[in-house]
Structure formats: structure tokens, C-alpha cells
């Protein structure tokens, strides 16, 4: 397998950063523009808790943390959480909300690649939720995550599959018809097929331990796990 080190410090899509910064004031409105993210967050947390046997006192890195929804939920499970993002306005929102709720999270303005250069192998758990499809080179992020986690540690990637069904549900229905997320949130061509993500992971020291589909129904407002990975899916990896 080719495990050549690829660390790209400039792996940033500034249009994507700006796009999310412009809607950052809505981040913590549970019935607003990020409603699906709030609904699916407990499902992601349950998956991480199950695969890691809990987060108590574990050192966790949340890559692409945005306004801190997932970071805060892990910190509430007594994890020592660091959140990374390139959106300064997003991090401001995250820090303010953490102050309001009394949750301790260390938020850092940095790319994961730059962070990996200085913090190799220090995290028990690394999470990267809905971020890979927003960067120019997703493999660079995957590789950096593999460098940041300890041996016997866990890494989680959540992203969107690229097919006709995901285009219909994640773009046409969610953005244009139901308008449950802001239009322009997703670029279907940047979605990542599970087979493509597996090939990226194979080029690192990580090994895939599990994969599950995550489904949100906007009509019933319910989320559930599924054996189908046609739209959203989450991958659990371990470093041996």
C-alpha cells in the first residue's frame, strides 16, 4: 500500500469557509438553518460512544468543528475536547456558546494538516464530521487525522455518498424544495463514495472497523442508523 506522507498546509477552500461564516449566527438555532445537524448529532455521538467505550477523560480532536455542536456534545461526556476550524466567525460563535453553557472546549483556528505537524499521536480519538466534502484534497485531511491519533486510537469520518439518490435527497429535496438547509451548502461533485474513502484510508496507518448509514427524515423529523450508506454515512477506523 502507498502510505506516502501528504501534508498540505494550504488545503483550504476559502469560498466554503466564507459560506459557512455568513450563516454562522444561525448555528445554535435548533429549529433553524442547521436543524438537520442538530437532529443527527445525538446519533453520531451514540456511535462514537459505542465504538470507544465512552469518552471519559479521553483526549479528543474534532476536525472541522464549525460552531461547536459536536465538540460540545463530546465535552459533556467528560472528554478533553479540542475543536479545529478555519472559520474565525464560526470559532467565535463556538467559544461564546461554550461560555454560555459552561462547557469546556479548546477551540483553535488551524487546518488539520498544520495541527498534525505539531501534535502527532497525542489524541485518543479524532472526529471529522461532514468536512471532507468541503476541502480541495480530502485525502490530505484523512492522512493528517491518521497522524494525530495515538496507536490503538479511534478516528471517525462522516460524509455524503456520491450518487443520484444523494443528489436528489441532499441537494434537490433538502436545499431546493424543503429548504431544511441553506441552498448551496453542498456540491454534489465533492461527495465521496465509500469505496473512495476506503482507498484513502488504506493509504494510511488506519484500518476500517465499521461503517453505518445515517438517515434524517425531514417529514417525521427523525434520525436513525441504517445498513444503507446511500446518502450520509459514518466510518469508524482504528490505528493499530
C-alpha positions as a LaTeX table, in Angstrom:
\begin{tabular}{lrrr}
\hline
Residue & $x$ (\AA) & $y$ (\AA) & $z$ (\AA) \\
\hline
Unk1 & 0.00 & 0.00 & 0.00 \\
Unk2 & 1.14 & 3.54 & $-0.71$ \\
Unk3 & 1.38 & 5.34 & 2.61 \\
Unk4 & 3.31 & 8.32 & 1.35 \\
Unk5 & 3.05 & 11.31 & 3.69 \\
Unk6 & 0.91 & 14.05 & 2.19 \\
Unk7 & 0.54 & 17.10 & 4.42 \\
Unk8 & $-0.95$ & 20.09 & 2.62 \\
Unk9 & $-0.93$ & 23.15 & 4.85 \\
Unk10 & $-2.91$ & 25.11 & 2.25 \\
Unk11 & $-5.74$ & 22.59 & 1.86 \\
Unk12 & $-8.45$ & 25.22 & 2.25 \\
Unk13 & $-11.44$ & 26.20 & 0.15 \\
Unk14 & $-11.92$ & 29.82 & 1.22 \\
Unk15 & $-15.29$ & 30.04 & $-0.56$ \\
Unk16 & $-16.54$ & 27.21 & 1.65 \\
Unk17 & $-15.19$ & 28.91 & 4.77 \\
Unk18 & $-16.86$ & 32.19 & 3.83 \\
Unk19 & $-20.13$ & 30.44 & 3.00 \\
Unk20 & $-20.43$ & 28.95 & 6.47 \\
Unk21 & $-19.23$ & 32.10 & 8.20 \\
Unk22 & $-22.02$ & 34.08 & 6.56 \\
Unk23 & $-24.65$ & 31.86 & 8.19 \\
Unk24 & $-22.74$ & 31.33 & 11.47 \\
Unk25 & $-25.26$ & 33.35 & 13.59 \\
Unk26 & $-27.81$ & 30.57 & 12.93 \\
Unk27 & $-25.53$ & 27.76 & 14.12 \\
Unk28 & $-27.16$ & 27.14 & 17.50 \\
Unk29 & $-30.77$ & 27.69 & 16.46 \\
Unk30 & $-32.05$ & 24.11 & 16.78 \\
Unk31 & $-35.07$ & 24.88 & 14.57 \\
Unk32 & $-33.18$ & 26.99 & 12.06 \\
Unk33 & $-30.83$ & 26.53 & 9.13 \\
Unk34 & $-28.80$ & 23.83 & 10.90 \\
Unk35 & $-31.78$ & 21.86 & 12.20 \\
Unk36 & $-30.71$ & 18.58 & 10.47 \\
Unk37 & $-27.25$ & 18.90 & 12.04 \\
Unk38 & $-28.78$ & 19.24 & 15.49 \\
Unk39 & $-31.09$ & 16.30 & 14.88 \\
Unk40 & $-28.37$ & 13.96 & 13.63 \\
Unk41 & $-25.84$ & 14.98 & 16.29 \\
Unk42 & $-27.10$ & 12.60 & 19.03 \\
Unk43 & $-26.88$ & 9.70 & 16.57 \\
Unk44 & $-23.26$ & 10.50 & 15.77 \\
Unk45 & $-22.46$ & 10.85 & 19.45 \\
Unk46 & $-24.05$ & 7.47 & 20.25 \\
Unk47 & $-21.97$ & 5.85 & 17.51 \\
Unk48 & $-18.73$ & 7.32 & 18.86 \\
Unk49 & $-19.60$ & 6.41 & 22.46 \\
Unk50 & $-20.39$ & 2.83 & 21.49 \\
Unk51 & $-17.22$ & 2.29 & 19.44 \\
Unk52 & $-14.88$ & 3.89 & 22.00 \\
Unk53 & $-16.47$ & 2.58 & 25.23 \\
Unk54 & $-17.14$ & 6.12 & 26.38 \\
Unk55 & $-15.24$ & 9.40 & 26.28 \\
Unk56 & $-14.47$ & 9.98 & 29.96 \\
Unk57 & $-11.06$ & 11.68 & 30.35 \\
Unk58 & $-10.12$ & 10.91 & 26.74 \\
Unk59 & $-8.28$ & 13.44 & 24.58 \\
Unk60 & $-10.47$ & 14.19 & 21.54 \\
Unk61 & $-9.92$ & 16.30 & 18.42 \\
Unk62 & $-12.94$ & 17.48 & 16.41 \\
Unk63 & $-11.78$ & 18.44 & 12.91 \\
Unk64 & $-13.95$ & 21.00 & 11.10 \\
Unk65 & $-15.85$ & 21.73 & 14.31 \\
Unk66 & $-17.80$ & 24.70 & 12.93 \\
Unk67 & $-19.85$ & 26.33 & 15.68 \\
Unk68 & $-19.15$ & 23.50 & 18.09 \\
Unk69 & $-22.28$ & 21.33 & 18.12 \\
Unk70 & $-20.44$ & 18.00 & 18.12 \\
Unk71 & $-17.49$ & 19.33 & 20.14 \\
Unk72 & $-19.77$ & 20.42 & 22.98 \\
Unk73 & $-21.70$ & 17.15 & 23.00 \\
Unk74 & $-18.44$ & 15.20 & 23.42 \\
Unk75 & $-17.19$ & 17.59 & 26.11 \\
Unk76 & $-20.41$ & 16.96 & 28.04 \\
Unk77 & $-19.37$ & 13.29 & 28.11 \\
Unk78 & $-16.28$ & 14.39 & 30.11 \\
Unk79 & $-13.87$ & 14.28 & 27.19 \\
Unk80 & $-10.98$ & 16.74 & 26.85 \\
Unk81 & $-12.01$ & 18.25 & 23.52 \\
Unk82 & $-10.11$ & 20.40 & 21.05 \\
Unk83 & $-12.03$ & 21.82 & 18.07 \\
Unk84 & $-10.34$ & 22.88 & 14.83 \\
Unk85 & $-11.78$ & 25.11 & 12.14 \\
Unk86 & $-10.63$ & 27.71 & 9.62 \\
Unk87 & $-13.71$ & 29.91 & 10.09 \\
Unk88 & $-12.86$ & 32.64 & 12.60 \\
Unk89 & $-16.50$ & 33.70 & 12.90 \\
Unk90 & $-17.52$ & 30.09 & 13.46 \\
Unk91 & $-14.98$ & 29.71 & 16.24 \\
Unk92 & $-16.22$ & 32.94 & 17.82 \\
Unk93 & $-19.75$ & 31.51 & 17.85 \\
Unk94 & $-18.43$ & 28.24 & 19.31 \\
Unk95 & $-16.47$ & 29.99 & 22.08 \\
Unk96 & $-19.39$ & 32.25 & 23.02 \\
Unk97 & $-21.79$ & 29.32 & 23.21 \\
Unk98 & $-19.35$ & 27.32 & 25.32 \\
Unk99 & $-19.13$ & 30.24 & 27.75 \\
Unk100 & $-22.91$ & 30.46 & 27.92 \\
Unk101 & $-23.32$ & 26.75 & 28.62 \\
Unk102 & $-20.26$ & 26.34 & 30.83 \\
Unk103 & $-18.80$ & 23.62 & 28.60 \\
Unk104 & $-15.01$ & 23.42 & 28.32 \\
Unk105 & $-13.70$ & 23.11 & 24.75 \\
Unk106 & $-10.36$ & 24.34 & 23.40 \\
Unk107 & $-11.08$ & 25.92 & 20.01 \\
Unk108 & $-8.16$ & 26.53 & 17.63 \\
Unk109 & $-8.02$ & 28.36 & 14.30 \\
Unk110 & $-5.96$ & 25.92 & 12.22 \\
Unk111 & $-6.04$ & 23.39 & 9.44 \\
Unk112 & $-5.80$ & 19.78 & 10.49 \\
Unk113 & $-2.64$ & 19.43 & 8.42 \\
Unk114 & $-0.84$ & 22.22 & 10.29 \\
Unk115 & $-2.06$ & 20.81 & 13.60 \\
Unk116 & $-0.73$ & 17.36 & 12.68 \\
Unk117 & 2.75 & 18.75 & 12.15 \\
Unk118 & 2.97 & 19.74 & 15.83 \\
Unk119 & 0.70 & 17.26 & 17.60 \\
Unk120 & 1.49 & 13.85 & 16.15 \\
Unk121 & $-0.02$ & 10.91 & 18.00 \\
Unk122 & $-1.46$ & 12.74 & 21.00 \\
Unk123 & $-5.22$ & 12.15 & 20.62 \\
Unk124 & $-7.22$ & 9.14 & 21.76 \\
Unk125 & $-10.00$ & 9.98 & 19.32 \\
Unk126 & $-10.22$ & 12.14 & 16.19 \\
Unk127 & $-13.59$ & 13.01 & 14.62 \\
Unk128 & $-14.16$ & 14.60 & 11.22 \\
Unk129 & $-17.86$ & 15.12 & 10.59 \\
Unk130 & $-19.21$ & 16.45 & 7.27 \\
Unk131 & $-15.92$ & 18.17 & 6.47 \\
Unk132 & $-14.16$ & 16.04 & 3.83 \\
Unk133 & $-16.55$ & 17.17 & 1.09 \\
Unk134 & $-15.65$ & 20.81 & 1.73 \\
Unk135 & $-11.87$ & 20.73 & 1.12 \\
Unk136 & $-9.85$ & 20.55 & $-2.14$ \\
Unk137 & $-7.98$ & 17.38 & $-1.12$ \\
Unk138 & $-9.89$ & 15.09 & 1.27 \\
Unk139 & $-7.03$ & 12.56 & 1.42 \\
Unk140 & $-4.78$ & 15.21 & 2.95 \\
Unk141 & $-7.29$ & 15.50 & 5.81 \\
Unk142 & $-7.60$ & 11.72 & 6.19 \\
Unk143 & $-3.83$ & 11.36 & 6.34 \\
Unk144 & $-3.47$ & 14.18 & 8.89 \\
Unk145 & $-6.12$ & 12.57 & 11.10 \\
Unk146 & $-4.18$ & 9.29 & 10.99 \\
Unk147 & $-1.05$ & 11.11 & 12.17 \\
Unk148 & $-2.82$ & 12.86 & 15.04 \\
Unk149 & $-4.33$ & 9.77 & 16.67 \\
Unk150 & $-2.44$ & 7.50 & 19.08 \\
Unk151 & $-1.77$ & 3.84 & 18.44 \\
Unk152 & $-4.93$ & 1.91 & 19.46 \\
Unk153 & $-6.86$ & 5.16 & 18.97 \\
Unk154 & $-10.05$ & 5.79 & 17.02 \\
Unk155 & $-10.85$ & 8.01 & 14.03 \\
Unk156 & $-14.35$ & 8.75 & 12.70 \\
Unk157 & $-15.23$ & 10.20 & 9.30 \\
Unk158 & $-18.76$ & 11.24 & 8.36 \\
Unk159 & $-19.58$ & 12.40 & 4.84 \\
Unk160 & $-22.01$ & 12.01 & 1.92 \\
Unk161 & $-22.08$ & 9.36 & $-0.77$ \\
Unk162 & $-21.99$ & 10.48 & $-4.41$ \\
Unk163 & $-24.84$ & 9.03 & $-6.44$ \\
Unk164 & $-28.21$ & 10.00 & $-7.89$ \\
Unk165 & $-30.07$ & 9.32 & $-4.63$ \\
Unk166 & $-27.79$ & 11.57 & $-2.58$ \\
Unk167 & $-28.14$ & 14.31 & $-5.18$ \\
Unk168 & $-31.93$ & 14.10 & $-5.03$ \\
Unk169 & $-32.19$ & 13.97 & $-1.23$ \\
Unk170 & $-29.23$ & 16.10 & $-0.07$ \\
Unk171 & $-29.36$ & 18.77 & $-2.77$ \\
Unk172 & $-32.73$ & 18.86 & $-4.57$ \\
Unk173 & $-35.02$ & 17.96 & $-1.65$ \\
Unk174 & $-33.04$ & 19.29 & 1.33 \\
Unk175 & $-31.78$ & 22.53 & $-0.22$ \\
Unk176 & $-34.14$ & 23.48 & $-3.03$ \\
Unk177 & $-37.56$ & 22.01 & $-2.19$ \\
Unk178 & $-37.84$ & 21.55 & 1.59 \\
Unk179 & $-35.17$ & 24.22 & 2.27 \\
Unk180 & $-34.17$ & 22.48 & 5.51 \\
Unk181 & $-30.55$ & 23.52 & 4.94 \\
Unk182 & $-29.21$ & 26.65 & 3.18 \\
Unk183 & $-29.09$ & 26.39 & $-0.61$ \\
Unk184 & $-25.55$ & 25.94 & $-1.81$ \\
Unk185 & $-24.44$ & 24.03 & 1.30 \\
Unk186 & $-23.39$ & 21.03 & $-0.77$ \\
Unk187 & $-21.61$ & 20.45 & $-4.05$ \\
Unk188 & $-22.60$ & 17.00 & $-5.25$ \\
Unk189 & $-19.41$ & 16.51 & $-7.22$ \\
Unk190 & $-17.46$ & 16.79 & $-3.94$ \\
Unk191 & $-19.41$ & 13.97 & $-2.30$ \\
Unk192 & $-17.29$ & 10.88 & $-1.59$ \\
Unk193 & $-18.24$ & 7.30 & $-2.35$ \\
Unk194 & $-17.47$ & 4.83 & 0.47 \\
Unk195 & $-15.12$ & 2.94 & $-1.87$ \\
Unk196 & $-13.18$ & 6.16 & $-2.46$ \\
Unk197 & $-12.92$ & 6.89 & 1.24 \\
Unk198 & $-11.78$ & 3.31 & 1.90 \\
Unk199 & $-8.98$ & 3.73 & $-0.64$ \\
Unk200 & $-7.86$ & 6.90 & 1.11 \\
Unk201 & $-7.87$ & 5.16 & 4.48 \\
Unk202 & $-5.90$ & 2.23 & 3.03 \\
Unk203 & $-3.07$ & 4.67 & 2.26 \\
Unk204 & $-2.68$ & 5.46 & 5.98 \\
Unk205 & $-2.00$ & 3.50 & 9.17 \\
Unk206 & $-5.73$ & 3.31 & 9.88 \\
Unk207 & $-7.93$ & 0.25 & 9.46 \\
Unk208 & $-11.69$ & 0.40 & 8.95 \\
Unk209 & $-13.62$ & $-1.20$ & 11.80 \\
Unk210 & $-17.17$ & $-0.31$ & 10.83 \\
Unk211 & $-19.49$ & 1.74 & 8.65 \\
Unk212 & $-23.11$ & 2.79 & 9.12 \\
Unk213 & $-25.67$ & 4.87 & 7.27 \\
Unk214 & $-27.19$ & 7.93 & 8.95 \\
Unk215 & $-30.65$ & 8.91 & 7.77 \\
Unk216 & $-32.65$ & 12.04 & 8.59 \\
Unk217 & $-36.33$ & 12.18 & 7.58 \\
Unk218 & $-37.45$ & 15.84 & 7.30 \\
Unk219 & $-41.13$ & 14.85 & 7.25 \\
Unk220 & $-41.08$ & 12.90 & 10.54 \\
Unk221 & $-38.10$ & 14.87 & 11.89 \\
Unk222 & $-36.45$ & 11.60 & 12.95 \\
Unk223 & $-32.93$ & 10.23 & 12.60 \\
Unk224 & $-31.86$ & 6.60 & 12.53 \\
Unk225 & $-28.99$ & 4.29 & 11.71 \\
Unk226 & $-29.26$ & 2.19 & 8.56 \\
Unk227 & $-27.35$ & $-0.54$ & 6.78 \\
Unk228 & $-27.75$ & 1.60 & 3.65 \\
Unk229 & $-24.95$ & 4.11 & 3.02 \\
Unk230 & $-26.66$ & 5.68 & 0.01 \\
Unk231 & $-26.69$ & 9.22 & 1.46 \\
Unk232 & $-24.97$ & 10.09 & 4.76 \\
Unk233 & $-22.60$ & 7.58 & 6.30 \\
Unk234 & $-20.06$ & 7.35 & 9.10 \\
Unk235 & $-16.87$ & 5.28 & 9.13 \\
Unk236 & $-15.06$ & 4.06 & 12.24 \\
Unk237 & $-11.30$ & 3.46 & 11.96 \\
Unk238 & $-8.66$ & 2.29 & 14.39 \\
Unk239 & $-4.90$ & 2.71 & 14.41 \\
Unk240 & $-3.06$ & $-0.49$ & 15.28 \\
\hline
\end{tabular}
